[in-house]
Amino acid sequence: MMNRRDAISRVALLMGGTLTAPTMIAFLNGCKTTNETANAANFAFSTDHLNLVSEIAEIIIPKTDTPGAKDAKVGEFVQVMLKDCYYEKDQKSFMAGLEKLDKKDFLKATPEEQTAMLIEAETEAADELKKIGEDRGKAKEAGKTFEEPGVPFFRLMKELTLLGYFTSEQGAQQALEYVPVPGRYDGCVDLKPGQKAWAM
Amino acid sequence: MNLNIKAKQQATYDAIVVGSGISGGWAAKELTEKGLKVLMLERGRDIKHVTDYKTATLAPWEFEHRGRVSTMAREEYWANFRTGYTANEEHRHHFENDKENPYLETRRFDWIRGYHVGGRSLMWGRQSYRWNEADFEANAKEGLGTDWPIRYSDLAPWYDYVEKFAGISGARDGLDVLPDGNFLPPMQMNCVETKLKGDIESKFAGRNVIMGRTAHLTQPQAFHTELGRAACQFRNMCMRGCPYGAYFSTQSATLPAAEKTGNLTLLADSIVSEVIFDSKANKATGVRVINQNDPGDVKEYFAKIIFLNASAIPSTSILMNSKSDRFPNGMGNESDQLGRNIMDHHLAVGASGTFEGFEDKYYFGRRANGIYIPRYRNWGNDKRDYVRGFGYQGGASRESWGRGAGMPGFGAAFKEQISQPGAWNIGLGGFGEMVPNADNRFTLSKDQTDKWGLPLVVFDAAYGDNEKKMRIDMMNDAAEMLEAAGAKNINPYNDESKSPGIGIHEMGTARMGTSAKNSVLNKNNQVWGAENVYVTDGAAMTSASCVNPSLTYMALTARAADHAVKELKKQNV
């Protein structure tokens, strides 16, 4: 992790040795986010948490006549994405929701109980998103800046599961129809019954 | 002494082209084909056609973040992140790291750059439209900016010429507002777009829905395949670089044509800091170049004519840096117009909706193109409370698995459902003309420099009242047309948080005009007072039209190159 003084001298070099007040302010703000990124990059699941995330992903996208989330290693993908592509606030909201399920002994529950717990988590996320939307609207009306809170657990879990699965080798090629080089474009063709969507 | 003379001879060419993007590639092709020994200088790294397109054939699962932007990239590519797509994992390496190439903003400007061989011709949107007669007359009629020194008829033969070589696919639609050209066959509309076309054209007099005109080879001609170019494969991964050479870029088209002549020398990693002016001879003699990998390594190259094609802001920056007794305020800047009248196209306004019906219809292939609605406002008898107009780019498609995140439910039935194509979505996004305004400008910082010791660019630009008024129509008209075509869940939008530059069509700052008192360039794109220097990229634009600008840069460049070689033969430059 780069400390502030090192970082400033590096930028001073970049700027040709001179720094004016506005640049300094802009830079110090930038430095904060650099630290944030560095903190966020330390993110990792415990083995138990990784198992839990993989199980939840498999319930969202189970193995059917096509591979499921576990086949596509979605648990590992969620970890990489949270580590590299999300800030601490999202990592925290994710972990808060995950620990809530862990405390309810999710992995030891029956499939029916697990489904009920995830429906509850999904309802909570929907309510939370609705409230965030309202607060954002109020802030906008009042002309205030709105500090976006972390994405609610289940919404983030579901988004990353779908992304991780449908863009995976298994999901894209088997649950969807993957045509890397179409070679032509036909604007209007009949959709066959049961036809899968194009993978991209 | 003898050594110095020899070194100077070795560094001397007939012409120097600064920049290797869309316009630089054209300058190099035209000048070498006319027999000149040309040195093309590119500030960034080399990118070889096909072999250096490192992500071109990767599958989605081969990207660690499946295309998304990491938080580190988000901070390093802070200006790119504002576009919502250029910082994405598949093609980020073709855009500039903004932290390493900083610029300053008095008023915000989104500056999206591509410093490498091919420039932004590798990642451009490829939409290719001619300007119309009124576009060249509007400034004079409305008393805005300054008059263009040329008219449509001056450029029309050059549009014919560049369209043929570049390969522009499109239909001959017979519209005055969007003149037809030398086209390859058009791509197809899908079922919903065809319905939209019928409904809009029958319900709104003067409005037309046409297939987008794009620089893709739909039917390559012999002279295309001779350069190694093949037909479009409908992969829609263009910004990664096309291994088929199917869209027009420097690498696929103008560079191989220029290299074939044996007259081209291409030097990458070469940042031009200034044009050298000889006050006695009263002409430019060459350029000063900094090695981008070694700021202390500075060289000079010499030529009879110099083309600046570094893209709008860098070409003008070079002129600003080129100070001499003759040009104390920057080359060609007697008018104080250098750096002024930055224009772009304003966007992020329009409407989207869903479409019922056609559930049993789909499409095959990924068409890197859409439908286009040419300008109809302030055209013919239409008169608005603003000047100029806008066009729409749009399209219809069926939803994919992405809709699942916002849908309740999970499990086997949910998986099955979102594995199938969803509802039809349709969208129309406006591209509006931004009028020239001398207060929209950039300057060079007096105290801050980049790692090569060159002053940082400081932007100070914003949309004006005319753009703001136009945007109301851009939003409402789109919603109204979608409604008339029977769309549901219509969502009109007008995102006013965007800033100039977001269209990545930066234009102006060294405009063409009728005299040295009102402009930087004359009617042949020559710098006033340094007539052996030509500027033929976006910097030259006197107004912006509402259509995508690259085809016009190509035509201006081919025309200027023709002029330069004729002047050279007459020994006028």
PDB file of N, CA and C in Angstrom, chain B residues 528-560:
ATOM      1  N   TRP B 528      -2.729  29.570 -41.706  1.00  0.00           N
ATOM      2  CA  TRP B 528      -2.484  30.928 -42.194  1.00  0.00           C
ATOM      3  C   TRP B 528      -1.067  31.361 -41.812  1.00  0.00           C
ATOM      4  N   GLY B 529      -0.269  31.747 -42.777  1.00  0.00           N
ATOM      5  CA  GLY B 529       1.090  32.235 -42.501  1.00  0.00           C
ATOM      6  C   GLY B 529       2.145  31.140 -42.491  1.00  0.00           C
ATOM      7  N   ALA B 530       1.705  29.883 -42.426  1.00  0.00           N
ATOM      8  CA  ALA B 530       2.654  28.754 -42.505  1.00  0.00           C
ATOM      9  C   ALA B 530       2.001  27.744 -43.430  1.00  0.00           C
ATOM     10  N   GLU B 531       1.913  28.118 -44.708  1.00  0.00           N
ATOM     11  CA  GLU B 531       1.058  27.384 -45.645  1.00  0.00           C
ATOM     12  C   GLU B 531       1.561  25.990 -45.987  1.00  0.00           C
ATOM     13  N   ASN B 532       2.785  25.655 -45.566  1.00  0.00           N
ATOM     14  CA  ASN B 532       3.205  24.259 -45.785  1.00  0.00           C
ATOM     15  C   ASN B 532       2.846  23.359 -44.603  1.00  0.00           C
ATOM     16  N   VAL B 533       2.054  23.900 -43.681  1.00  0.00           N
ATOM     17  CA  VAL B 533       1.516  23.084 -42.574  1.00  0.00           C
ATOM     18  C   VAL B 533       0.016  22.931 -42.784  1.00  0.00           C
ATOM     19  N   TYR B 534      -0.444  21.679 -42.830  1.00  0.00           N
ATOM     20  CA  TYR B 534      -1.872  21.373 -43.006  1.00  0.00           C
ATOM     21  C   TYR B 534      -2.396  20.713 -41.738  1.00  0.00           C
ATOM     22  N   VAL B 535      -3.619  21.059 -41.347  1.00  0.00           N
ATOM     23  CA  VAL B 535      -4.278  20.393 -40.216  1.00  0.00           C
ATOM     24  C   VAL B 535      -5.597  19.829 -40.743  1.00  0.00           C
ATOM     25  N   THR B 536      -5.767  18.512 -40.720  1.00  0.00           N
ATOM     26  CA  THR B 536      -6.964  17.935 -41.346  1.00  0.00           C
ATOM     27  C   THR B 536      -7.682  16.950 -40.422  1.00  0.00           C
ATOM     28  N   ASP B 537      -7.514  17.131 -39.117  1.00  0.00           N
ATOM     29  CA  ASP B 537      -8.297  16.285 -38.213  1.00  0.00           C
ATOM     30  C   ASP B 537      -9.445  17.110 -37.633  1.00  0.00           C
ATOM     31  N   GLY B 538     -10.023  16.671 -36.530  1.00  0.00           N
ATOM     32  CA  GLY B 538     -11.177  17.350 -35.940  1.00  0.00           C
ATOM     33  C   GLY B 538     -10.921  18.805 -35.594  1.00  0.00           C
ATOM     34  N   ALA B 539      -9.654  19.172 -35.392  1.00  0.00           N
ATOM     35  CA  ALA B 539      -9.327  20.551 -35.034  1.00  0.00           C
ATOM     36  C   ALA B 539      -9.815  21.542 -36.088  1.00  0.00           C
ATOM     37  N   ALA B 540      -9.857  21.103 -37.348  1.00  0.00           N
ATOM     38  CA  ALA B 540     -10.158  22.005 -38.468  1.00  0.00           C
ATOM     39  C   ALA B 540     -11.628  22.415 -38.545  1.00  0.00           C
ATOM     40  N   MET B 541     -12.502  21.725 -37.801  1.00  0.00           N
ATOM     41  CA  MET B 541     -13.937  21.887 -38.011  1.00  0.00           C
ATOM     42  C   MET B 541     -14.446  23.262 -37.553  1.00  0.00           C
ATOM     43  N   THR B 542     -15.224  23.878 -38.410  1.00  0.00           N
ATOM     44  CA  THR B 542     -15.750  25.218 -38.169  1.00  0.00           C
ATOM     45  C   THR B 542     -17.119  25.148 -37.506  1.00  0.00           C
ATOM     46  N   SER B 543     -17.844  24.063 -37.777  1.00  0.00           N
ATOM     47  CA  SER B 543     -19.071  23.754 -37.041  1.00  0.00           C
ATOM     48  C   SER B 543     -19.127  22.239 -36.948  1.00  0.00           C
ATOM     49  N   ALA B 544     -20.174  21.699 -36.306  1.00  0.00           N
ATOM     50  CA  ALA B 544     -20.111  20.287 -35.924  1.00  0.00           C
ATOM     51  C   ALA B 544     -21.121  19.377 -36.615  1.00  0.00           C
ATOM     52  N   SER B 545     -22.141  19.927 -37.298  1.00  0.00           N
ATOM     53  CA  SER B 545     -23.253  19.126 -37.821  1.00  0.00           C
ATOM     54  C   SER B 545     -23.783  18.233 -36.684  1.00  0.00           C
ATOM     55  N   CYS B 546     -24.706  17.331 -36.983  1.00  0.00           N
ATOM     56  CA  CYS B 546     -25.117  16.387 -35.930  1.00  0.00           C
ATOM     57  C   CYS B 546     -24.749  14.972 -36.317  1.00  0.00           C
ATOM     58  N   VAL B 547     -24.032  14.820 -37.444  1.00  0.00           N
ATOM     59  CA  VAL B 547     -23.653  13.463 -37.852  1.00  0.00           C
ATOM     60  C   VAL B 547     -22.217  13.168 -37.442  1.00  0.00           C
ATOM     61  N   ASN B 548     -21.915  11.896 -37.323  1.00  0.00           N
ATOM     62  CA  ASN B 548     -20.576  11.454 -36.904  1.00  0.00           C
ATOM     63  C   ASN B 548     -19.533  12.031 -37.857  1.00  0.00           C
ATOM     64  N   PRO B 549     -18.406  12.512 -37.328  1.00  0.00           N
ATOM     65  CA  PRO B 549     -17.509  13.349 -38.133  1.00  0.00           C
ATOM     66  C   PRO B 549     -16.406  12.648 -38.934  1.00  0.00           C
ATOM     67  N   SER B 550     -16.087  11.389 -38.640  1.00  0.00           N
ATOM     68  CA  SER B 550     -14.846  10.823 -39.189  1.00  0.00           C
ATOM     69  C   SER B 550     -14.800  10.801 -40.712  1.00  0.00           C
ATOM     70  N   LEU B 551     -15.931  10.494 -41.361  1.00  0.00           N
ATOM     71  CA  LEU B 551     -15.934  10.450 -42.825  1.00  0.00           C
ATOM     72  C   LEU B 551     -15.536  11.812 -43.399  1.00  0.00           C
ATOM     73  N   THR B 552     -15.962  12.884 -42.729  1.00  0.00           N
ATOM     74  CA  THR B 552     -15.614  14.227 -43.191  1.00  0.00           C
ATOM     75  C   THR B 552     -14.118  14.508 -42.998  1.00  0.00           C
ATOM     76  N   TYR B 553     -13.517  13.989 -41.918  1.00  0.00           N
ATOM     77  CA  TYR B 553     -12.055  14.151 -41.750  1.00  0.00           C
ATOM     78  C   TYR B 553     -11.325  13.437 -42.896  1.00  0.00           C
ATOM     79  N   MET B 554     -11.842  12.248 -43.262  1.00  0.00           N
ATOM     80  CA  MET B 554     -11.202  11.499 -44.358  1.00  0.00           C
ATOM     81  C   MET B 554     -11.241  12.323 -45.645  1.00  0.00           C
ATOM     82  N   ALA B 555     -12.426  12.869 -45.944  1.00  0.00           N
ATOM     83  CA  ALA B 555     -12.591  13.623 -47.198  1.00  0.00           C
ATOM     84  C   ALA B 555     -11.731  14.886 -47.187  1.00  0.00           C
ATOM     85  N   LEU B 556     -11.717  15.598 -46.052  1.00  0.00           N
ATOM     86  CA  LEU B 556     -10.894  16.820 -45.949  1.00  0.00           C
ATOM     87  C   LEU B 556      -9.409  16.480 -46.129  1.00  0.00           C
ATOM     88  N   THR B 557      -8.989  15.354 -45.564  1.00  0.00           N
ATOM     89  CA  THR B 557      -7.576  14.972 -45.636  1.00  0.00           C
ATOM     90  C   THR B 557      -7.167  14.624 -47.062  1.00  0.00           C
ATOM     91  N   ALA B 558      -7.991  13.825 -47.746  1.00  0.00           N
ATOM     92  CA  ALA B 558      -7.651  13.440 -49.128  1.00  0.00           C
ATOM     93  C   ALA B 558      -7.600  14.684 -50.014  1.00  0.00           C
ATOM     94  N   ARG B 559      -8.543  15.607 -49.777  1.00  0.00           N
ATOM     95  CA  ARG B 559      -8.586  16.847 -50.564  1.00  0.00           C
ATOM     96  C   ARG B 559      -7.339  17.693 -50.292  1.00  0.00           C
ATOM     97  N   ALA B 560      -6.967  17.813 -49.012  1.00  0.00           N
ATOM     98  CA  ALA B 560      -5.803  18.630 -48.652  1.00  0.00           C
ATOM     99  C   ALA B 560      -4.505  18.015 -49.180  1.00  0.00           C
TER     100      ALA B 560
END
